[in-house]
Coordinates of C-alpha atoms in Angstrom, one line a residue:
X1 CA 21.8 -118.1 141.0
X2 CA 20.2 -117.7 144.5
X3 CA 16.6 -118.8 143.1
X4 CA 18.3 -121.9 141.1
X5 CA 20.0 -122.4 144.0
X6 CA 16.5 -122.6 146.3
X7 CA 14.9 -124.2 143.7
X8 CA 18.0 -127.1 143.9
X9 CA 17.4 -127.9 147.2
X10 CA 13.7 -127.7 147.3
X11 CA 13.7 -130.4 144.7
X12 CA 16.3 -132.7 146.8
X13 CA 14.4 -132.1 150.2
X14 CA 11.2 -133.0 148.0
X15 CA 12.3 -136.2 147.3
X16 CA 13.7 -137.1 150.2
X17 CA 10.5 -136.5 151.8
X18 CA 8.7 -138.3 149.5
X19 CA 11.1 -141.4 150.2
X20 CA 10.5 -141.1 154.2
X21 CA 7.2 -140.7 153.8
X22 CA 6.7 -143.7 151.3
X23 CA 9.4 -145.6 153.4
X24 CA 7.2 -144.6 156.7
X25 CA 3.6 -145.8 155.3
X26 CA 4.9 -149.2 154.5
X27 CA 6.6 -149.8 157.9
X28 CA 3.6 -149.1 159.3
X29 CA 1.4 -151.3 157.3
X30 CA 3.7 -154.1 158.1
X31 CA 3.9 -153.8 161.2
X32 CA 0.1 -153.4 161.5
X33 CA 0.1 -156.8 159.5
X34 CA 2.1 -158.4 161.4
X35 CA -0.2 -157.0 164.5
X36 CA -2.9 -158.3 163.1
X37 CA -1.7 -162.1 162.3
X38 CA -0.6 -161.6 166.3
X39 CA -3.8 -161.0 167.5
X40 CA -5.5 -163.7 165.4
X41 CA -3.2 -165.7 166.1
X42 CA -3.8 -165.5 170.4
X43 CA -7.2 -165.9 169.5
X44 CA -7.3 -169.2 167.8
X45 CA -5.0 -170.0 170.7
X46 CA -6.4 -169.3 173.8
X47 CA -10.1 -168.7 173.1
X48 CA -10.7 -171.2 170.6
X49 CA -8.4 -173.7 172.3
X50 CA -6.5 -174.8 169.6
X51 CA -3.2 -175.6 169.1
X52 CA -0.3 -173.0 168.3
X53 CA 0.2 -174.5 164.5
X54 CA -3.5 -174.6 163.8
X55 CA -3.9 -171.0 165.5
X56 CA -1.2 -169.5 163.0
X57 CA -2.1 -171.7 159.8
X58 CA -5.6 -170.7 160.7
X59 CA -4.5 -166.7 160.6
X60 CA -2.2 -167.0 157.3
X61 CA -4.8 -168.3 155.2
X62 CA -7.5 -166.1 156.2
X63 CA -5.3 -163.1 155.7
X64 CA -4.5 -164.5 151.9
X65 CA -8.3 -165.4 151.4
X66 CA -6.7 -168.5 149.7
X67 CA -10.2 -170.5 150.0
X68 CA -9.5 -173.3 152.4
X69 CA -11.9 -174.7 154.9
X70 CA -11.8 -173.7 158.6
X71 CA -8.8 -175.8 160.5
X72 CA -11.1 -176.6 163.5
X73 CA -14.9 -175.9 163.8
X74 CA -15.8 -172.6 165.1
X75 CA -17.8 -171.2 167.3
X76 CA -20.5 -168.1 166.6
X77 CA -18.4 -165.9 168.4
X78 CA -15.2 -167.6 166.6
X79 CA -16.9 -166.7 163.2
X80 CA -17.8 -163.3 164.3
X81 CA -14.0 -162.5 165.2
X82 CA -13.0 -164.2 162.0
X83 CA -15.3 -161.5 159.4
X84 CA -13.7 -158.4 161.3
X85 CA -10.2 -160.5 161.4
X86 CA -10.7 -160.7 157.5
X87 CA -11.8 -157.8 156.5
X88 CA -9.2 -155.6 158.9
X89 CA -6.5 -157.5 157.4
X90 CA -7.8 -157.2 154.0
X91 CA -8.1 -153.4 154.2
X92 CA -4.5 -153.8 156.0
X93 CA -3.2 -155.6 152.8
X94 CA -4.8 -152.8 150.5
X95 CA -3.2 -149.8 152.5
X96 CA 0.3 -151.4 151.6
X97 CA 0.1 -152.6 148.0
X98 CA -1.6 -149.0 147.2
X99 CA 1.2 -147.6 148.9
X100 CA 3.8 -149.3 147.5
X101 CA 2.2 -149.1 143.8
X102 CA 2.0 -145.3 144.6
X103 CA 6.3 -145.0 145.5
X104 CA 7.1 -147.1 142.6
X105 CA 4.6 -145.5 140.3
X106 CA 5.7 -141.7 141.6
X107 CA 9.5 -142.9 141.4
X108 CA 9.6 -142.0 145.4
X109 CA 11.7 -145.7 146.3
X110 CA 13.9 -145.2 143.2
X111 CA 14.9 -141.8 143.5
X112 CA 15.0 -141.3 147.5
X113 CA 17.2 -145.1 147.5
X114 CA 19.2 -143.2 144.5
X115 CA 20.1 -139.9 146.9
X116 CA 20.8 -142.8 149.5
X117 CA 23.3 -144.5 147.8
X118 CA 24.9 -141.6 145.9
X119 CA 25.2 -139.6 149.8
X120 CA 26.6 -143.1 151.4
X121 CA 28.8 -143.1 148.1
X122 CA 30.3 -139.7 148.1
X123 CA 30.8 -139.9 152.3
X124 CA 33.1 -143.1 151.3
X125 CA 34.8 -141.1 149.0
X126 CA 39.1 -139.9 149.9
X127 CA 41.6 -138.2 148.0
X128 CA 39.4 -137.4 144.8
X129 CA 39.4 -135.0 143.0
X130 CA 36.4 -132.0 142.2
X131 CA 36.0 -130.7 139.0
X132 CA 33.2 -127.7 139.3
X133 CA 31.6 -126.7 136.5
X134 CA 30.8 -129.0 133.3
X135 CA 31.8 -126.4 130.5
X136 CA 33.7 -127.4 127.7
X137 CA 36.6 -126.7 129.8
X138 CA 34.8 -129.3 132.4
X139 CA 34.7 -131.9 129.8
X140 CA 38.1 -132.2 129.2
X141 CA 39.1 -132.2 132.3
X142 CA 36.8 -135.1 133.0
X143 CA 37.9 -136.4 130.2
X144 CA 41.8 -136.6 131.1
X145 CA 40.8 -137.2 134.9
X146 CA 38.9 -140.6 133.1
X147 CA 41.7 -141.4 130.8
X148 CA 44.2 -141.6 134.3
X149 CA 41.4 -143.4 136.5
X150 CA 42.0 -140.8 139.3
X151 CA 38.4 -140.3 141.6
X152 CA 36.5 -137.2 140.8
X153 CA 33.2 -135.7 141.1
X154 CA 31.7 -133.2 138.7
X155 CA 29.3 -130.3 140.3
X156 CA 27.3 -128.3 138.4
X157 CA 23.9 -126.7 139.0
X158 CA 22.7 -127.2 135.3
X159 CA 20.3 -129.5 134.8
X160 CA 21.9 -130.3 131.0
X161 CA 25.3 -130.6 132.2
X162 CA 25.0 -133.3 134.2
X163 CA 22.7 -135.3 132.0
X164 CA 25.6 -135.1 129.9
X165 CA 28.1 -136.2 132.8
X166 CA 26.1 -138.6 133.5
X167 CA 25.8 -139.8 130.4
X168 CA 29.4 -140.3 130.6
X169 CA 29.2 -142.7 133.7
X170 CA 30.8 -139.5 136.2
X171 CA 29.7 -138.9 139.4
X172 CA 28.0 -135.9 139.6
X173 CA 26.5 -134.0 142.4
X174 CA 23.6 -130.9 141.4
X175 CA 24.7 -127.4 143.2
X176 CA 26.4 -124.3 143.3
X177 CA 29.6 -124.6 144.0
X178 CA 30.5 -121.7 145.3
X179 CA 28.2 -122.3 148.6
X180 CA 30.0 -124.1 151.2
X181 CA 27.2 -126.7 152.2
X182 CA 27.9 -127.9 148.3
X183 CA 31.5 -128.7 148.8
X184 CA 31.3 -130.1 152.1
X185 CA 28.6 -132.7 150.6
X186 CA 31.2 -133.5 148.2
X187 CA 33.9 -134.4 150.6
X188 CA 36.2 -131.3 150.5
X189 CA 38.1 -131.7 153.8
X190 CA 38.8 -135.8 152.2
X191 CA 39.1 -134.3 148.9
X192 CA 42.9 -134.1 147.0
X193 CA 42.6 -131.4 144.8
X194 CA 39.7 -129.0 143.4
X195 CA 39.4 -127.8 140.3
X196 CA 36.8 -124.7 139.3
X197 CA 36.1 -124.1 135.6
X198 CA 32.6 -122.1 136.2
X199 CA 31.3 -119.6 133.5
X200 CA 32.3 -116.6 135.4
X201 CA 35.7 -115.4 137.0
X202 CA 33.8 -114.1 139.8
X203 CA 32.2 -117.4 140.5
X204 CA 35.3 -119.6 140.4
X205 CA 37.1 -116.9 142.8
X206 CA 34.1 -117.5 145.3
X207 CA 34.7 -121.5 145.0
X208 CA 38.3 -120.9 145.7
X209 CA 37.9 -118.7 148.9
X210 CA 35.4 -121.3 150.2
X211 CA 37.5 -124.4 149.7
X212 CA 40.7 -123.0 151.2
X213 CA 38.3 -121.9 153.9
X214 CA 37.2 -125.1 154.2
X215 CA 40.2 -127.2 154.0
X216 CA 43.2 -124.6 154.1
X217 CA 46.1 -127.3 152.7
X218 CA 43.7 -128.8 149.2
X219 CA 45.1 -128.0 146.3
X220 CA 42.7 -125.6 143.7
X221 CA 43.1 -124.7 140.2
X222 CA 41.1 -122.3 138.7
X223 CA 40.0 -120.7 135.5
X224 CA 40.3 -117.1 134.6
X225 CA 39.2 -115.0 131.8
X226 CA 41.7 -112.0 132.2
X227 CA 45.1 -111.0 133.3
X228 CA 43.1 -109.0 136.4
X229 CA 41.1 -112.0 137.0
X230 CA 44.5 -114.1 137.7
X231 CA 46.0 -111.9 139.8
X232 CA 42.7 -111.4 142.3
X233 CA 42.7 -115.3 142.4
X234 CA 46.0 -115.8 143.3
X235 CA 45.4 -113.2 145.9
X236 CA 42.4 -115.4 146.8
X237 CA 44.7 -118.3 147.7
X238 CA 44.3 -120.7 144.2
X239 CA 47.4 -122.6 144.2
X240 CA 47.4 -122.5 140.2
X241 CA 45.5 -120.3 137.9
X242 CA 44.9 -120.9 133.7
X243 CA 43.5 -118.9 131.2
X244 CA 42.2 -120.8 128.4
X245 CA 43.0 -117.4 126.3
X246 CA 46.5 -117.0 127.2
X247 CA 47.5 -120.7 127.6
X248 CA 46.0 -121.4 124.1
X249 CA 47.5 -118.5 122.4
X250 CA 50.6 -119.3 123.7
X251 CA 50.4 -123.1 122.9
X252 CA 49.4 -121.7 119.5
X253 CA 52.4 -120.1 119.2
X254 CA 54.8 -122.9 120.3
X255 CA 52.8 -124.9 117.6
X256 CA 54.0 -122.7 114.6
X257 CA 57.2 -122.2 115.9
X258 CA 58.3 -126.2 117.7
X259 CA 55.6 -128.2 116.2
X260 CA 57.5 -131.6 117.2
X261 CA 57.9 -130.5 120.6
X262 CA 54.7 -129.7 121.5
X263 CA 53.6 -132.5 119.7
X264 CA 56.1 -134.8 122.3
X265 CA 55.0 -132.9 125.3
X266 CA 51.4 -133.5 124.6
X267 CA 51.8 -137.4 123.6
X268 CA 53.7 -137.5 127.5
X269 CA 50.9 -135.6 129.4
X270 CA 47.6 -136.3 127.9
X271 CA 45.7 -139.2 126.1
X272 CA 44.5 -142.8 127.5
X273 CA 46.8 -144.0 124.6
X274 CA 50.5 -143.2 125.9
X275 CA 53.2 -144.9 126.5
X276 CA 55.4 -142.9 128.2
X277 CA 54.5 -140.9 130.9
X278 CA 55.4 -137.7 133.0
X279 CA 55.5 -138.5 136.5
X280 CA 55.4 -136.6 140.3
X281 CA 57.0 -138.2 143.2
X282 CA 56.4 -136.1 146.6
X283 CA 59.6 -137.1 149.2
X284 CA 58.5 -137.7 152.5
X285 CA 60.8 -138.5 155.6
X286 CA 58.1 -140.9 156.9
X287 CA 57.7 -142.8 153.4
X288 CA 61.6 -142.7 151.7
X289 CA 63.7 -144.5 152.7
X290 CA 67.0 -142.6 150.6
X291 CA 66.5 -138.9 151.5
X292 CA 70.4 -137.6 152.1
X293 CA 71.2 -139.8 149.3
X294 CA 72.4 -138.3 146.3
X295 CA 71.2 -139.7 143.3
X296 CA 74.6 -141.6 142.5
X297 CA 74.0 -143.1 145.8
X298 CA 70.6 -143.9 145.0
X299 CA 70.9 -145.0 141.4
X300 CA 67.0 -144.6 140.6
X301 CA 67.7 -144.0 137.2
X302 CA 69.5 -147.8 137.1
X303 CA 67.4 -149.5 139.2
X304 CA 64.3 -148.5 138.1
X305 CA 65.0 -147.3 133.8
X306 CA 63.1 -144.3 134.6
X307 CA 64.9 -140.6 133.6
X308 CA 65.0 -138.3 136.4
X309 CA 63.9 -135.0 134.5
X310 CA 64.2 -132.6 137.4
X311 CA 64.1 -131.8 140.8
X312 CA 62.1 -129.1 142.7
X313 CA 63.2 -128.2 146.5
X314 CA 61.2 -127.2 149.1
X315 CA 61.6 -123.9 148.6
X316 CA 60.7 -123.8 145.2
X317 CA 64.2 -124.0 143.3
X318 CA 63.7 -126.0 140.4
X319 CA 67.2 -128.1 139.5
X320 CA 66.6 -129.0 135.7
X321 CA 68.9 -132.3 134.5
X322 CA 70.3 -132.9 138.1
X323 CA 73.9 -134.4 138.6
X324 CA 74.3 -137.9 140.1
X325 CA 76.0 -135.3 142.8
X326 CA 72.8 -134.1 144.0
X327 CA 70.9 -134.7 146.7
X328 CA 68.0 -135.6 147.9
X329 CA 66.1 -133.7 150.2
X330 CA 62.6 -133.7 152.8
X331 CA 60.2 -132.1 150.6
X332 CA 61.1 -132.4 147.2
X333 CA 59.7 -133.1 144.8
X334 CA 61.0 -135.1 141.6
X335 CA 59.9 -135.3 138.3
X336 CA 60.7 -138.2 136.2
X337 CA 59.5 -139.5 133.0
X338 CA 58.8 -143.5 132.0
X339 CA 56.9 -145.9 131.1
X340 CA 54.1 -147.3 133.3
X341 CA 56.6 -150.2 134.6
X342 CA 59.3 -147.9 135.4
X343 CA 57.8 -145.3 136.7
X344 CA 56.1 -148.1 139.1
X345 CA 59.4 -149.5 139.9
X346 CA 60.4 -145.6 141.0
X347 CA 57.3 -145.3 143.3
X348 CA 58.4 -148.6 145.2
X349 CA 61.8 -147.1 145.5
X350 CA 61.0 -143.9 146.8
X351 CA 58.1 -144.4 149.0
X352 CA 58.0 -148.0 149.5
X353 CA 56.0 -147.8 152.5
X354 CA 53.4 -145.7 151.0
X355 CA 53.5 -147.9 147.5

């Protein structure tokens, strides 16, 4: 991992150099063009005595070679100047169109103006989210991050991987995430919430204790193999921690044993084609407007046609199918579920400002 890691950032600092450099050789055949023109220019001028126009129209169409006659007659000293102002500015001409065939041929413009654009984009980049790792766990996570048009960026340090992210139109960034010059490139102190489905338990726990390094309040899910591997994780600070093993086995289960339930849950919490949807609202005392309200008082349900599924307080209680006698509270957090207009509606209602 160290050597692909090396090897990673060789390449980038390669091409990067290769942009300057090609950037740098044809500012300074420009400018040596321009130079040039100057001088001949000041030439025609003030020792052949002509006027500013002819001096200039005189410099431009000796420097293009475009086969017109002289402007005024020159002297012999006029003609001498004029064979070294010709061929200077001819070799002048050379050096840039070789170098410019050269970055364009190599790739250097395309790729350095590419690293340019994707480092301008990803600085730009707030409240995304990072998905590291583009396993088959990766891919559906993508996948659902896609189907909710939510911002994320995929890292991986496989080559194949993000061909195939990219093939999908995601922004990807090549690295090891578990280095923390990688997720600072990709915005973790802006970022909303990381997510760390790398091959190995030991690498994904590594991500985590760099992120919450890094930015101690984001939010990180991560993957583990093994009941062990969950436990040392959580330890490590991951806010939420899935086994694909034990998850699936016990969604198997559920299958066999509620197969229209899980079939309902599922058709509420993933797909682009729903209708209905399981929404989060976060209360904030800067942001709602009817915390100490209870929700009788507040009537979201009525006002907005959304159902208010439950309620969880600051301190973690949950309150499943709350009363119109409860209240609401700084901090909580409710959970309603709606369709796309209603569960709008709700967001205007309970953080109008932030809506």
């Amino acid at each position: 991992m160290a050597n692909r890691t090396k090897h990673l950032r060789y390449a980038e600092r390669a091409m990067e150099d290769n942009y300057r450099r090609s950037r740098r050789h044809l500012t300074r055949g420009l400018a040596a063009l321009v130079l040039i023109l100057f001088t001949g220019a000041l030439w025609y001028r003030y020792v052949e005595g002509w006027t500013w126009i002819d001096a200039v129209y005189m410099s431009v169409i000796t420097l293009t070679t475009v086969g017109f006659g002289e402007t005024n007659p020159l002297t012999a000293r006029g003609r001498l100047f004029t064979m070294v102002f010709l061929l200077t500015g001819a070799g002048v001409i050379a050096y840039i169109l070789n170098s410019f065939t050269e970055s364009i041929v190599q790739g250097y413009l395309q790729a350095g103006l590419r690293l340019h654009k994707r480092r301008k984009y990803m600085e730009s980049l707030t409240g995304h989210y990072i998905i590291c790792g583009f396993g088959r766990t990766g891919r559906q996570i993508a996948a659902e991050f896609a189907a909710e048009k939510v911002p994320f960026i995929v890292v991986d340090s496989d080559d194949g991987s993000l061909q195939l992210a990219q093939s999908f139109d995601y922004l990807t960034f090549q690295g090891d995430a578990t280095e923390d010059q990688v997720l600072l490139q990709v915005g973790i102190e802006r970022a909303r919430c990381l997510v760390t489905a790398l091959p190995s338990d030991a690498e994904n726990l590594y991500t985590v204790l760099s992120a919450k390094t890094l930015a101690p309040t984001i939010r990180t899910i991560a993957r583990a193999s093994s009941e062990e591997a969950i436990q040392k994780m959580e330890r490590g600070g991951a806010d939420v921690v899935v086994s694909p093993y034990i998850s699936g086995g016990k969604r198997m289960a559920a299958a066999a044993l509620r197969p229209q339930v899980v079939d309902f849950i599922d058709g509420i919490l993933t797909g682009s084609d729903r209708t209905v949807y399981v929404e989060e609202f976060l209360l904030t005392p800067t942001t709602c407007p009817i915390i100490g309200c209870s929700l009788g008082e507040a009537q979201l349900g009525k006002k907005s046609g959304a159902l208010i599924l439950a309620i969880r307080r600051a301190d973690n209680h949950l309150i499943i199918g709350p009363s119109a006698d409860t209240l609401l509270c700084p901090g909580d957090l409710v959970i309603s579920m709606g369709a796309t207009e209603q569960l709008r509606r709700l967001s205007h209602i309970l953080s109008p400002l932030r809506a």
